[in-house]
Coordinates of C-alpha atoms and ligand atoms in Angstrom, one line a residue:
M1302 CA -7.7 11.7 28.5
N1303 CA -7.8 7.9 28.5
P1304 CA -6.1 6.9 25.2
L1305 CA -8.3 3.8 24.9
K1306 CA -11.4 6.0 24.7
T1307 CA -10.1 7.8 21.6
R1308 CA -12.7 7.5 18.9
I1309 CA -11.0 6.8 15.6
G1310 CA -12.7 7.9 12.3
V1311 CA -11.5 6.2 9.2
L1312 CA -12.2 7.4 5.6
G1313 CA -12.7 4.2 3.6
G1314 CA -14.2 0.8 4.6
G1315 CA -12.1 -1.6 2.7
Q1316 CA -9.9 -4.5 3.9
L1317 CA -7.2 -2.3 5.3
G1318 CA -9.7 -0.6 7.6
R1319 CA -11.2 -4.0 8.5
M1320 CA -7.8 -5.3 9.6
L1321 CA -7.1 -2.1 11.5
I1322 CA -10.4 -2.8 13.4
E1323 CA -9.6 -6.5 13.9
E1324 CA -6.2 -5.8 15.3
S1325 CA -7.6 -3.1 17.6
A1326 CA -10.4 -5.3 18.9
R1327 CA -8.1 -6.7 21.6
L1328 CA -7.9 -3.1 23.0
N1329 CA -11.6 -2.6 22.6
L1330 CA -11.1 0.5 20.5
H1331 CA -13.9 2.6 19.0
F1332 CA -14.2 3.0 15.2
N1333 CA -16.3 5.2 13.0
I1334 CA -16.2 4.4 9.3
L1335 CA -17.1 6.5 6.2
E1336 CA -17.7 4.5 3.1
A1337 CA -20.0 4.7 0.0
E1338 CA -20.5 1.0 -0.2
E1339 CA -22.8 -0.4 2.5
N1340 CA -21.6 -4.0 1.9
C1341 CA -18.0 -3.1 2.5
P1342 CA -15.4 -5.2 4.5
C1343 CA -15.8 -2.8 7.5
A1344 CA -19.6 -2.7 7.6
A1345 CA -20.1 -5.3 10.3
F1346 CA -17.2 -4.1 12.5
A1347 CA -17.8 -0.4 12.8
N1348 CA -19.2 1.2 15.9
T1349 CA -20.8 3.8 13.6
F1350 CA -21.1 3.5 9.9
I1351 CA -21.7 6.6 7.8
K1352 CA -22.7 5.9 4.2
G1353 CA -21.2 8.5 1.9
S1354 CA -18.6 9.4 -0.7
L1355 CA -15.0 10.0 0.5
M1356 CA -15.2 13.1 -1.7
D1357 CA -18.2 14.5 0.1
E1358 CA -17.1 17.3 2.4
A1359 CA -20.3 17.2 4.4
K1360 CA -20.0 13.5 5.1
I1361 CA -16.3 13.9 6.1
R1362 CA -17.4 16.6 8.6
E1363 CA -20.1 14.3 9.9
L1364 CA -17.3 11.7 10.5
A1365 CA -15.0 14.3 12.1
E1366 CA -17.7 15.4 14.5
I1367 CA -18.0 12.0 16.1
S1368 CA -14.3 11.2 16.0
D1369 CA -11.3 12.4 18.1
V1370 CA -8.8 11.5 15.4
L1371 CA -9.1 10.9 11.7
T1372 CA -7.2 8.6 9.4
Y1373 CA -7.7 7.1 5.9
E1374 CA -7.2 3.7 4.4
I1375 CA -7.2 4.8 0.8
E1376 CA -5.5 7.9 -0.9
H1377 CA -8.5 8.8 -3.1
V1378 CA -10.3 11.1 -0.6
N1379 CA -11.2 14.8 -0.5
T1380 CA -7.9 16.2 0.6
A1381 CA -9.1 19.9 0.5
A1382 CA -11.8 19.1 3.0
L1383 CA -9.2 17.4 5.3
L1384 CA -6.8 20.3 5.0
K1385 CA -9.6 22.6 6.1
L1386 CA -10.4 20.4 9.1
E1387 CA -6.8 20.2 10.1
E1388 CA -6.6 24.0 10.0
E1389 CA -9.6 24.1 12.3
G1390 CA -7.7 22.0 14.8
K1391 CA -8.8 18.4 14.0
T1392 CA -6.1 15.8 14.4
I1393 CA -5.6 13.9 11.1
I1394 CA -2.9 11.2 10.8
P1395 CA -1.0 11.3 8.5
S1396 CA -1.5 15.0 7.9
P1397 CA -3.4 15.8 4.7
R1398 CA -0.4 17.9 3.7
I1399 CA 1.5 14.6 3.3
L1400 CA -1.5 13.0 1.5
Q1401 CA -1.6 15.9 -0.9
L1402 CA 2.1 15.4 -1.8
I1403 CA 1.6 11.6 -2.2
Q1404 CA -1.6 11.9 -4.3
D1405 CA 0.5 13.6 -7.0
K1406 CA 3.3 11.4 -8.4
G1407 CA 5.0 14.4 -9.9
L1408 CA 5.2 16.2 -6.5
Q1409 CA 6.4 13.0 -5.0
K1410 CA 9.3 12.8 -7.4
E1411 CA 10.2 16.4 -6.9
F1412 CA 10.1 15.8 -3.1
Y1413 CA 12.6 12.9 -3.4
A1414 CA 14.9 15.1 -5.6
K1415 CA 14.7 18.0 -3.1
H1416 CA 15.6 15.7 -0.2
E1417 CA 18.4 13.9 -2.0
I1418 CA 16.5 10.6 -1.8
P1419 CA 17.5 8.2 -4.6
S1420 CA 14.6 7.8 -7.0
G1421 CA 15.7 7.8 -10.7
K1422 CA 15.6 10.4 -13.4
F1423 CA 12.2 11.9 -14.3
F1424 CA 10.4 14.7 -16.2
L1425 CA 7.0 16.3 -15.7
V1426 CA 5.0 16.7 -18.9
N1427 CA 1.6 18.1 -19.9
T1428 CA 1.6 18.0 -23.7
K1429 CA 2.6 15.5 -26.4
S1430 CA 5.3 17.9 -27.7
E1431 CA 6.9 17.8 -24.2
W1432 CA 6.9 14.0 -24.4
A1433 CA 8.7 14.2 -27.7
R1434 CA 11.3 16.7 -26.4
L1435 CA 12.0 14.9 -23.1
I1436 CA 11.9 11.1 -23.9
P1437 CA 15.3 11.3 -25.6
L1438 CA 16.7 13.0 -22.4
L1439 CA 15.7 10.0 -20.3
G1440 CA 18.3 8.1 -22.3
S1441 CA 16.8 4.6 -22.0
E1442 CA 15.3 2.2 -24.5
K1443 CA 12.2 1.9 -22.3
F1444 CA 10.6 4.4 -19.9
V1445 CA 7.7 4.5 -17.5
A1446 CA 4.9 7.0 -17.9
K1447 CA 2.5 7.6 -15.0
T1448 CA -0.5 9.9 -14.8
R1449 CA 0.3 12.3 -11.9
T1450 CA -3.0 11.7 -10.1
G1451 CA -5.8 9.2 -10.0
G1452 CA -3.8 6.0 -10.8
Y1453 CA -3.8 2.9 -8.5
D1454 CA -2.9 -0.8 -8.6
G1455 CA -1.0 -0.4 -11.9
K1456 CA -3.8 1.7 -13.6
G1457 CA -2.4 5.0 -15.0
V1458 CA 1.1 3.4 -15.3
A1459 CA 2.6 2.2 -18.7
I1460 CA 6.0 0.9 -19.6
L1461 CA 6.7 2.3 -23.1
N1462 CA 9.3 2.0 -25.8
S1463 CA 11.1 5.3 -26.4
A1464 CA 11.6 4.9 -30.2
E1465 CA 7.9 3.8 -30.7
M1466 CA 6.5 6.8 -28.7
L1467 CA 8.7 9.2 -30.7
E1468 CA 7.7 7.8 -34.1
H1469 CA 4.0 7.3 -33.2
P1470 CA 2.9 10.0 -30.8
D1471 CA -0.7 8.9 -31.4
R1472 CA 0.1 5.8 -29.3
I1473 CA 0.9 7.9 -26.2
P1474 CA -1.6 6.4 -23.7
F1475 CA -2.2 9.3 -21.4
E1476 CA -3.5 12.9 -21.7
G1477 CA -2.6 15.7 -19.3
P1478 CA -0.1 15.9 -16.5
C1479 CA 2.2 12.9 -16.4
V1480 CA 5.6 11.9 -15.0
L1481 CA 8.0 10.2 -17.4
E1482 CA 10.5 8.1 -15.5
E1483 CA 13.7 6.4 -16.4
F1484 CA 13.1 2.6 -16.5
I1485 CA 14.9 1.0 -13.6
V1486 CA 16.1 -2.5 -14.4
C1487 CA 14.9 -4.1 -11.3
E1488 CA 16.5 -7.1 -9.6
K1489 CA 14.0 -7.1 -6.8
E1490 CA 11.0 -5.0 -5.7
L1491 CA 11.2 -4.3 -2.0
A1492 CA 9.1 -2.5 0.5
V1493 CA 9.8 -1.2 4.0
I1494 CA 7.1 -0.1 6.4
V1495 CA 8.0 2.8 8.6
A1496 CA 6.0 4.1 11.6
R1497 CA 6.5 7.5 13.1
D1498 CA 4.7 8.7 16.3
S1499 CA 3.7 12.2 17.2
K1500 CA 6.9 12.7 19.2
G1501 CA 9.1 12.0 16.1
N1502 CA 10.2 8.5 17.1
L1503 CA 10.7 6.2 14.1
V1504 CA 10.7 2.4 13.7
S1505 CA 11.0 0.4 10.5
Y1506 CA 9.9 -3.2 9.8
P1507 CA 12.3 -5.8 8.2
S1508 CA 12.1 -5.4 4.4
I1509 CA 9.7 -7.3 2.2
E1510 CA 10.5 -8.8 -1.2
M1511 CA 7.6 -8.8 -3.7
E1512 CA 6.7 -11.0 -6.6
F1513 CA 4.2 -9.6 -9.2
D1514 CA 1.7 -11.2 -11.5
P1515 CA 3.0 -9.6 -14.8
I1516 CA -0.5 -9.4 -16.3
A1517 CA -2.5 -8.0 -13.4
N1518 CA 0.4 -6.1 -11.9
L1519 CA -0.6 -7.3 -8.4
V1520 CA 1.6 -8.8 -5.8
T1521 CA 1.2 -12.6 -5.8
M1522 CA 3.7 -13.5 -3.0
L1523 CA 5.8 -11.5 -0.7
L1524 CA 8.6 -12.7 1.6
S1525 CA 10.0 -11.1 4.7
P1526 CA 12.8 -10.7 5.5
A1527 CA 13.8 -10.0 1.8
R1528 CA 16.6 -12.3 0.7
V1529 CA 19.1 -9.4 0.1
G1530 CA 21.7 -9.7 2.8
S1531 CA 22.4 -7.4 5.7
I1532 CA 24.1 -4.6 3.8
I1533 CA 21.2 -4.0 1.4
E1534 CA 18.7 -4.6 4.2
E1535 CA 20.3 -1.8 6.2
R1536 CA 20.4 0.4 3.1
A1537 CA 16.8 -0.2 2.3
E1538 CA 15.6 0.5 5.8
E1539 CA 17.8 3.6 6.0
I1540 CA 16.4 5.1 2.8
A1541 CA 12.8 4.3 3.8
R1542 CA 13.4 6.0 7.2
K1543 CA 14.9 9.0 5.5
V1544 CA 11.8 9.3 3.3
V1545 CA 9.5 9.2 6.3
A1546 CA 11.7 11.6 8.4
A1547 CA 11.5 14.1 5.5
L1548 CA 7.7 13.7 5.3
D1549 CA 7.9 15.2 8.8
G1550 CA 4.7 14.0 10.4
P1551 CA 3.2 11.0 12.3
G1552 CA 1.7 8.0 10.6
L1553 CA 2.4 4.6 9.1
F1554 CA 4.0 4.6 5.7
A1555 CA 4.9 1.9 3.2
V1556 CA 7.9 2.8 1.1
E1557 CA 8.1 0.9 -2.2
L1558 CA 11.7 0.4 -3.4
F1559 CA 13.5 -1.0 -6.5
M1560 CA 16.8 -2.7 -6.1
D1561 CA 18.9 -2.9 -9.3
K1562 CA 21.6 -5.5 -10.1
A1563 CA 24.4 -3.4 -8.5
G1564 CA 22.4 -3.4 -5.2
D1565 CA 21.5 0.3 -5.5
I1566 CA 18.1 1.2 -4.0
F1567 CA 15.6 3.6 -5.6
V1568 CA 12.4 4.9 -4.0
N1569 CA 9.3 4.2 -6.2
E1570 CA 6.5 5.6 -4.1
V1571 CA 5.1 5.9 -0.7
A1572 CA 1.7 4.9 0.6
P1573 CA 0.6 6.8 3.7
R1574 CA -1.4 4.0 5.3
P1575 CA -1.2 0.2 6.1
H1576 CA -0.2 -1.6 2.9
N1577 CA -0.7 -4.9 1.2
S1578 CA 3.0 -5.7 1.7
G1579 CA 2.5 -5.5 5.5
H1580 CA -0.4 -8.0 5.9
H1581 CA 2.0 -10.7 7.2
T1582 CA 2.9 -8.5 10.2
I1583 CA -0.4 -9.6 11.8
E1584 CA 1.1 -13.0 12.6
A1585 CA 4.8 -12.6 11.8
C1586 CA 5.7 -9.5 13.9
Y1587 CA 5.4 -8.6 17.5
T1588 CA 3.4 -5.5 16.6
S1589 CA 1.4 -5.6 13.3
Q1590 CA 1.3 -2.7 11.0
Y1591 CA -2.4 -2.2 12.0
E1592 CA -1.7 -2.2 15.8
Q1593 CA 1.2 0.1 15.1
L1594 CA -1.1 2.6 13.4
A1595 CA -3.7 2.3 16.2
R1596 CA -0.9 3.1 18.8
I1597 CA 0.1 6.2 16.8
L1598 CA -3.5 7.4 16.6
L1599 CA -3.9 6.8 20.3
G1600 CA -0.6 8.4 21.3
L1601 CA 0.7 5.1 22.8
P1602 CA 4.4 4.1 22.4
L1603 CA 5.5 2.4 19.2
G1604 CA 5.7 -1.4 19.4
S1605 CA 8.5 -3.8 18.4
T1606 CA 8.7 -4.5 14.7
E1607 CA 10.8 -7.6 15.1
L1608 CA 9.8 -10.7 13.0
V1609 CA 8.9 -13.7 15.1
Q1610 CA 9.6 -16.1 12.2
P1611 CA 10.3 -15.8 8.4
A1612 CA 7.0 -15.2 6.6
A1613 CA 5.2 -15.1 3.3
M1614 CA 2.0 -13.5 2.2
V1615 CA -0.1 -14.7 -0.7
N1616 CA -2.9 -12.6 -2.0
L1617 CA -6.2 -14.4 -2.7
L1618 CA -7.5 -13.0 -5.9
G1619 CA -10.9 -13.6 -7.5
A1620 CA -10.8 -16.4 -10.2
K1621 CA -10.5 -15.2 -13.8
D1622 CA -13.4 -17.3 -15.0
F1623 CA -16.4 -16.1 -12.9
S1624 CA -18.1 -13.4 -10.9
G1625 CA -20.6 -13.9 -8.1
S1626 CA -20.9 -15.8 -4.8
Y1627 CA -18.0 -18.0 -4.0
K1628 CA -16.4 -20.6 -1.7
L1629 CA -12.8 -21.6 -1.1
D1630 CA -11.7 -24.8 -2.8
N1631 CA -9.3 -27.0 -0.7
L1632 CA -9.8 -25.0 2.5
E1633 CA -9.7 -28.2 4.5
S1634 CA -6.2 -29.3 3.4
I1635 CA -4.9 -25.7 4.0
C1636 CA -6.4 -25.7 7.5
K1637 CA -4.3 -28.8 8.4
L1638 CA -1.0 -26.9 7.7
P1639 CA 0.6 -25.3 10.8
G1640 CA 1.6 -21.6 10.6
V1641 CA -0.9 -20.9 7.8
F1642 CA -3.5 -18.1 8.4
V1643 CA -6.3 -17.5 6.0
H1644 CA -7.9 -14.0 6.0
L1645 CA -11.1 -13.2 4.1
Y1646 CA -12.2 -9.6 3.5
A1647 CA -16.0 -10.2 3.4
K1648 CA -16.3 -9.0 -0.2
A1649 CA -19.9 -9.7 -1.3
E1650 CA -18.9 -11.1 -4.7
S1651 CA -15.9 -12.6 -6.3
K1652 CA -14.7 -10.8 -9.5
P1653 CA -11.8 -11.6 -11.7
M1654 CA -8.5 -10.6 -10.0
R1655 CA -10.3 -8.8 -7.2
K1656 CA -8.4 -8.8 -3.8
M1657 CA -10.7 -11.2 -1.8
G1658 CA -8.3 -12.1 1.0
H1659 CA -4.8 -13.2 1.8
V1660 CA -2.9 -16.0 3.5
S1661 CA 0.0 -15.5 5.8
I1662 CA 2.5 -18.3 6.1
L1663 CA 5.1 -18.7 8.9
A1664 CA 7.9 -21.3 9.3
P1665 CA 11.2 -21.7 11.0
S1666 CA 13.1 -21.3 7.7
M1667 CA 12.5 -19.3 4.5
E1668 CA 12.8 -22.6 2.5
A1669 CA 9.9 -24.1 4.5
V1670 CA 7.9 -20.8 4.1
I1671 CA 8.2 -20.8 0.3
E1672 CA 7.3 -24.5 0.1
K1673 CA 4.1 -24.0 2.1
A1674 CA 3.3 -20.7 0.2
N1675 CA 3.6 -22.6 -3.2
Y1676 CA 1.2 -25.3 -1.8
V1677 CA -1.3 -22.6 -0.8
I1678 CA -1.0 -20.9 -4.3
E1679 CA -1.6 -24.2 -6.1
H1680 CA -4.5 -25.4 -3.9
L1681 CA -6.5 -22.6 -2.4
R1682 CA -8.8 -20.9 -4.9
F1683 CA -12.2 -19.3 -5.2
V1684 CA -14.9 -21.3 -7.0
K1685 CA -18.6 -20.7 -7.5
D1686 CA -20.8 -21.4 -4.5
Ligands
ADP1895 P1 0.8 2.0 -8.6 O1 0.8 3.3 -7.8 O2 -0.4 2.0 -9.5 O3 1.0 0.8 -7.9 P2 3.6 2.2 -9.4 O4 4.1 3.6 -9.6 O5 3.9 1.5 -8.1 O6 2.0 2.3 -9.6 O7 4.0 1.3 -10.6 C1 3.5 0.0 -10.8 C2 4.6 -1.0 -11.1 O8 5.3 -0.5 -12.4 C3 5.7 -1.0 -10.1 O9 5.4 -1.9 -9.1 C4 6.9 -1.6 -11.0 O10 6.8 -2.9 -11.2 C5 6.7 -0.8 -12.3 N1 7.4 0.4 -12.3 C6 7.0 1.7 -11.9 N2 7.9 2.6 -12.1 C7 9.0 2.0 -12.6 C8 10.3 2.4 -13.0 N3 10.7 3.7 -12.9 N4 11.2 1.5 -13.5 C9 10.8 0.2 -13.6 N5 9.6 -0.3 -13.3 C10 8.7 0.6 -12.8

């Protein structure tokens, strides 16, 4: 079959799906989108748009019927329905078996332990009495609690004080199945994107260094390559590749990592899809994370992950002080800068801290990249239209 005729079905119509379609437009690929929100970022770009919940088995089957291969741009989907479709012979990349593992932070931690992937001490708990018994065994002043399922973008994650939780169990913020993790004193948060094709070939992208907004817990700026030196770079890529090799199936994966003061690397979690920390690859790498995923879905060879120039990515978040229709302040001065690429996700309304778009910034040196990125952060913002 002609790979360029492969009809790709995507669960989710957000910005990740939009960029997957944008980056595939050069190859004139065919996309079917399932999404509950008609006004979503993919709406105008899809060949066929199916309105429906990502939990609705009948809608997922409708998507599968008109698609040769399925993928997803968000983890919160009906995995049981996908597992059934896979059993019936449908190609789903990454496999819902991998998605099932990743949807549960407890299973993920057990998986790392089983495969001897460094990921920090943890315990799985269900009841408050288990919290009380196991917090002291983590042996740190602070620890991190996460609900096993349903969390995203920092929701369902809390950094807690061990003594306080033992003295005041009423302050425990979550009910039900949780993971309690040792708090890793992090020098840098890194991410490595790894792509694996159906033949088992693996490629990894140069690592990415993240900076977070401490209040919203969203990435504000990322830099690639991370400023960590070649030994840590190699270690980070090696660990990320080990994770993806162990997952044992095709797909594009973002492996989030912590680096401590000693330069040791720990795996935080994996996303089985294009990732916020790979947006810069559109302009900064020979093959973007989105084109890479499209190649995997089509059965084409993996592309080069080499960086063309050092790069930064700045998320454009909705202003804290208003919701509604918007325009970009200072767009004109930003347009005059070379190597600065503004992306907007076609969100109907701006909302406080909502991911509305991003800017990729390239320059011959990392110093010049950071200078331009700071200019973008200071000047480009959403205002009421
Ligand atoms: P989400 O899936 O919602 O993004 P994460 O598991 O990535 O949640 O956690 C969100 C953030 O919390 C991380 O990016 C990191 O800053 C912090 N964090 C999570 N786990 C730990 C840990 N074990 N030690 C230190 N910080 C952590």
